[in-house]
PDB file of C-alpha atoms in Angstrom:
ATOM      1  CA  MET A  19      -6.166   0.957 -15.375  1.00 82.00           C
ATOM      2  CA  HIS A  20      -5.228   2.094 -11.873  1.00 79.00           C
ATOM      3  CA  ILE A  21      -2.187   2.363  -9.643  1.00 79.00           C
ATOM      4  CA  LYS A  22      -1.882  -0.776  -7.512  1.00 84.00           C
ATOM      5  CA  HIS A  23       0.871   0.356  -5.130  1.00 88.00           C
ATOM      6  CA  ILE A  24       4.037   2.396  -4.802  1.00 87.00           C
ATOM      7  CA  ALA A  25       7.072   0.992  -2.960  1.00 89.00           C
ATOM      8  CA  ILE A  26       9.615   3.101  -1.132  1.00 88.00           C
ATOM      9  CA  TRP A  27      12.853   2.002   0.512  1.00 90.00           C
ATOM     10  CA  THR A  28      13.151   4.006   3.721  1.00 90.00           C
ATOM     11  CA  ARG A  29      15.792   4.765   6.299  1.00 91.00           C
ATOM     12  CA  ASP A  30      13.236   5.243   9.110  1.00 92.00           C
ATOM     13  CA  ILE A  31      10.155   3.117   8.415  1.00 95.00           C
ATOM     14  CA  GLU A  32       8.286   4.235  11.552  1.00 96.00           C
ATOM     15  CA  LYS A  33       8.771   7.924  10.789  1.00 90.00           C
ATOM     16  CA  GLU A  34       7.588   7.383   7.213  1.00 89.00           C
ATOM     17  CA  LYS A  35       4.514   5.426   8.345  1.00 93.00           C
ATOM     18  CA  LEU A  36       3.510   8.137  10.800  1.00 89.00           C
ATOM     19  CA  PHE A  37       3.952  10.818   8.125  1.00 86.00           C
ATOM     20  CA  TYR A  38       1.564   9.126   5.655  1.00 85.00           C
ATOM     21  CA  GLU A  39      -0.937   8.295   8.377  1.00 89.00           C
ATOM     22  CA  LYS A  40      -0.908  11.849   9.709  1.00 86.00           C
ATOM     23  CA  TYR A  41      -0.868  13.889   6.509  1.00 74.00           C
ATOM     24  CA  PHE A  42      -2.567  11.586   3.991  1.00 74.00           C
ATOM     25  CA  ASN A  43      -4.955   9.498   6.127  1.00 81.00           C
ATOM     26  CA  ALA A  44      -3.276   6.217   5.206  1.00 88.00           C
ATOM     27  CA  VAL A  45      -4.323   3.114   7.111  1.00 96.00           C
ATOM     28  CA  SER A  46      -1.484   0.711   7.911  1.00 97.00           C
ATOM     29  CA  ASN A  47      -1.361  -3.003   8.512  1.00 97.00           C
ATOM     30  CA  SER A  48       0.864  -4.481  11.221  1.00 97.00           C
ATOM     31  CA  ARG A  49       4.575  -4.319  10.582  1.00 98.00           C
ATOM     32  CA  TYR A  50       5.967  -7.359   8.731  1.00 98.00           C
ATOM     33  CA  VAL A  51       9.465  -8.376   9.830  1.00 98.00           C
ATOM     34  CA  ASN A  52      11.764 -10.965   8.264  1.00 97.00           C
ATOM     35  CA  ASP A  53      14.663 -11.169  10.730  1.00 96.00           C
ATOM     36  CA  LYS A  54      16.590 -13.610   8.537  1.00 95.00           C
ATOM     37  CA  LYS A  55      16.765 -11.063   5.703  1.00 95.00           C
ATOM     38  CA  GLY A  56      16.837  -7.959   7.902  1.00 96.00           C
ATOM     39  CA  PHE A  57      13.690  -6.785   6.109  1.00 97.00           C
ATOM     40  CA  SER A  58      10.595  -5.058   7.439  1.00 98.00           C
ATOM     41  CA  SER A  59       7.611  -3.431   5.765  1.00 98.00           C
ATOM     42  CA  TYR A  60       4.204  -1.860   6.133  1.00 97.00           C
ATOM     43  CA  PHE A  61       1.402  -1.734   3.598  1.00 97.00           C
ATOM     44  CA  LEU A  62      -0.575   1.484   3.806  1.00 94.00           C
ATOM     45  CA  ASN A  63      -3.907   1.953   2.045  1.00 93.00           C
ATOM     46  CA  PHE A  64      -5.584   5.126   0.865  1.00 82.00           C
ATOM     47  CA  ASP A  65      -9.281   5.894   0.362  1.00 78.00           C
ATOM     48  CA  ASP A  66      -9.152   5.273  -3.405  1.00 70.00           C
ATOM     49  CA  GLY A  67      -7.638   1.807  -2.985  1.00 79.00           C
ATOM     50  CA  CYS A  68      -4.119   2.841  -3.960  1.00 84.00           C
ATOM     51  CA  GLY A  69      -1.459   1.383  -1.692  1.00 91.00           C
ATOM     52  CA  LEU A  70       1.980   2.344  -0.501  1.00 91.00           C
ATOM     53  CA  GLU A  71       4.560  -0.191   0.593  1.00 95.00           C
ATOM     54  CA  LEU A  72       7.162   1.147   2.977  1.00 92.00           C
ATOM     55  CA  MET A  73      10.223  -1.090   3.178  1.00 94.00           C
ATOM     56  CA  HIS A  74      13.379  -1.094   5.272  1.00 95.00           C
ATOM     57  CA  ASN A  75      16.611  -3.055   5.066  1.00 96.00           C
ATOM     58  CA  ASP A  76      19.958  -1.728   6.306  1.00 91.00           C
ATOM     59  CA  SER A  77      21.727  -3.295   3.311  1.00 93.00           C
ATOM     60  CA  ILE A  78      20.015  -1.004   0.739  1.00 91.00           C
ATOM     61  CA  PRO A  79      22.478   1.735  -0.310  1.00 88.00           C
ATOM     62  CA  GLU A  80      21.758   5.441  -0.474  1.00 79.00           C
ATOM     63  CA  ASN A  81      20.247   6.767  -3.709  1.00 72.00           C
ATOM     64  CA  ASN A  82      22.987   7.331  -6.271  1.00 74.00           C
ATOM     65  CA  ASN A  83      20.553   8.038  -9.148  1.00 69.00           C
ATOM     66  CA  ASP A  84      21.324   4.755 -10.861  1.00 77.00           C
ATOM     67  CA  ALA A  85      17.954   3.526 -12.125  1.00 81.00           C
ATOM     68  CA  ASP A  86      19.139  -0.086 -12.442  1.00 85.00           C
ATOM     69  CA  GLU A  87      19.960  -0.345  -8.723  1.00 82.00           C
ATOM     70  CA  GLN A  88      17.577  -0.237  -5.765  1.00 81.00           C
ATOM     71  CA  TYR A  89      17.980   2.607  -3.284  1.00 80.00           C
ATOM     72  CA  ILE A  90      16.216   4.767  -0.681  1.00 81.00           C
ATOM     73  CA  GLY A  91      13.168   6.408  -2.305  1.00 75.00           C
ATOM     74  CA  ILE A  92      10.411   5.347  -4.659  1.00 71.00           C
ATOM     75  CA  ILE A  93      11.526   2.263  -6.576  1.00 83.00           C
ATOM     76  CA  HIS A  94       8.415   1.318  -8.544  1.00 87.00           C
ATOM     77  CA  PHE A  95       4.695   1.658  -8.854  1.00 81.00           C
ATOM     78  CA  ALA A  96       2.346  -0.937 -10.259  1.00 84.00           C
ATOM     79  CA  LEU A  97      -0.381  -0.450 -12.839  1.00 79.00           C
ATOM     80  CA  SER A  98      -3.076  -3.063 -13.202  1.00 81.00           C
ATOM     81  CA  VAL A  99      -4.131  -3.567 -16.816  1.00 83.00           C
ATOM     82  CA  GLY A 100      -6.695  -6.319 -16.194  1.00 88.00           C
ATOM     83  CA  SER A 101      -5.389  -9.455 -17.932  1.00 95.00           C
ATOM     84  CA  LYS A 102      -2.303 -11.470 -18.870  1.00 98.00           C
ATOM     85  CA  GLU A 103      -2.856 -10.555 -22.516  1.00 98.00           C
ATOM     86  CA  ASN A 104      -2.996  -6.842 -21.653  1.00 93.00           C
ATOM     87  CA  VAL A 105       0.281  -7.142 -19.704  1.00 95.00           C
ATOM     88  CA  ASP A 106       1.886  -8.689 -22.798  1.00 98.00           C
ATOM     89  CA  GLU A 107       0.426  -6.076 -25.161  1.00 96.00           C
ATOM     90  CA  LYS A 108       1.305  -3.083 -22.978  1.00 91.00           C
ATOM     91  CA  THR A 109       4.879  -4.321 -22.520  1.00 95.00           C
ATOM     92  CA  LYS A 110       5.297  -4.716 -26.301  1.00 97.00           C
ATOM     93  CA  GLU A 111       3.691  -1.311 -26.954  1.00 92.00           C
ATOM     94  CA  LEU A 112       6.072   0.461 -24.570  1.00 94.00           C
ATOM     95  CA  ALA A 113       9.107  -1.373 -25.968  1.00 96.00           C
ATOM     96  CA  ALA A 114       8.080  -0.405 -29.516  1.00 95.00           C
ATOM     97  CA  ALA A 115       7.840   3.215 -28.393  1.00 93.00           C
ATOM     98  CA  GLY A 116      11.453   3.061 -27.191  1.00 94.00           C
ATOM     99  CA  TYR A 117      11.016   2.447 -23.468  1.00 88.00           C
ATOM    100  CA  LYS A 118      13.456  -0.007 -21.871  1.00 96.00           C
ATOM    101  CA  THR A 119      12.037  -3.288 -20.607  1.00 97.00           C
ATOM    102  CA  VAL A 120      13.537  -4.192 -17.241  1.00 96.00           C
ATOM    103  CA  SER A 121      11.881  -7.621 -17.118  1.00 97.00           C
ATOM    104  CA  GLU A 122       9.723  -9.429 -19.655  1.00 98.00           C
ATOM    105  CA  PRO A 123       6.196 -10.611 -18.753  1.00 98.00           C
ATOM    106  CA  ARG A 124       6.325 -13.627 -16.441  1.00 98.00           C
ATOM    107  CA  TRP A 125       4.652 -15.404 -13.540  1.00 98.00           C
ATOM    108  CA  THR A 126       6.484 -14.553 -10.332  1.00 95.00           C
ATOM    109  CA  GLY A 127       7.139 -17.010  -7.529  1.00 91.00           C
ATOM    110  CA  ASP A 128       4.472 -15.337  -5.419  1.00 91.00           C
ATOM    111  CA  GLY A 129       1.758 -15.744  -8.063  1.00 94.00           C
ATOM    112  CA  TYR A 130       1.685 -12.454  -9.971  1.00 95.00           C
ATOM    113  CA  TYR A 131       1.896 -12.059 -13.725  1.00 98.00           C
ATOM    114  CA  GLU A 132       3.879  -8.933 -14.480  1.00 98.00           C
ATOM    115  CA  SER A 133       6.542  -7.148 -16.458  1.00 97.00           C
ATOM    116  CA  CYS A 134       8.615  -4.107 -15.589  1.00 97.00           C
ATOM    117  CA  VAL A 135       9.580  -1.139 -17.766  1.00 92.00           C
ATOM    118  CA  TYR A 136      11.173   2.259 -17.231  1.00 92.00           C
ATOM    119  CA  ASP A 137       9.196   5.461 -17.727  1.00 84.00           C
ATOM    120  CA  PRO A 138      10.847   8.492 -19.409  1.00 75.00           C
ATOM    121  CA  GLU A 139      12.754   9.367 -16.222  1.00 67.00           C
ATOM    122  CA  ASN A 140      13.794   5.791 -15.458  1.00 78.00           C
ATOM    123  CA  ASN A 141      11.207   5.137 -12.750  1.00 72.00           C
ATOM    124  CA  ARG A 142      10.210   1.491 -12.661  1.00 89.00           C
ATOM    125  CA  ILE A 143       6.637   0.676 -13.690  1.00 86.00           C
ATOM    126  CA  GLU A 144       5.352  -2.776 -12.867  1.00 93.00           C
ATOM    127  CA  ILE A 145       2.607  -3.774 -15.315  1.00 93.00           C
ATOM    128  CA  THR A 146       0.333  -6.395 -13.793  1.00 92.00           C
ATOM    129  CA  ILE A 147      -3.018  -8.126 -14.100  1.00 93.00           C
TER     130      ILE A 147
END
């Protein structure tokens, strides 16, 4: 199992990108922009293969500490468990241990099989193949 990526909504995507490049040796792709949705992002990669997705959209509200809403800051990180069956098993295991399931295992429109659960402090964990 390993961390796939961490996503962060940002107010200033360029400032954030420069910070991670400068202090953590991240390597960024070109900025992706979807003008229709007012969305932009960078994917940054680290030496160990872990990634960081920096995202910006003016419509995202400030962090109000409501775990069910999306806000500026870290919104989720993804853990790869290796197979569809392992995604199903891990989701059931966490639910049985009392952790809230945000979304049941499913194929997403962009081709990923994943579920989402909260950790003990209500951070979103995406469990994926």
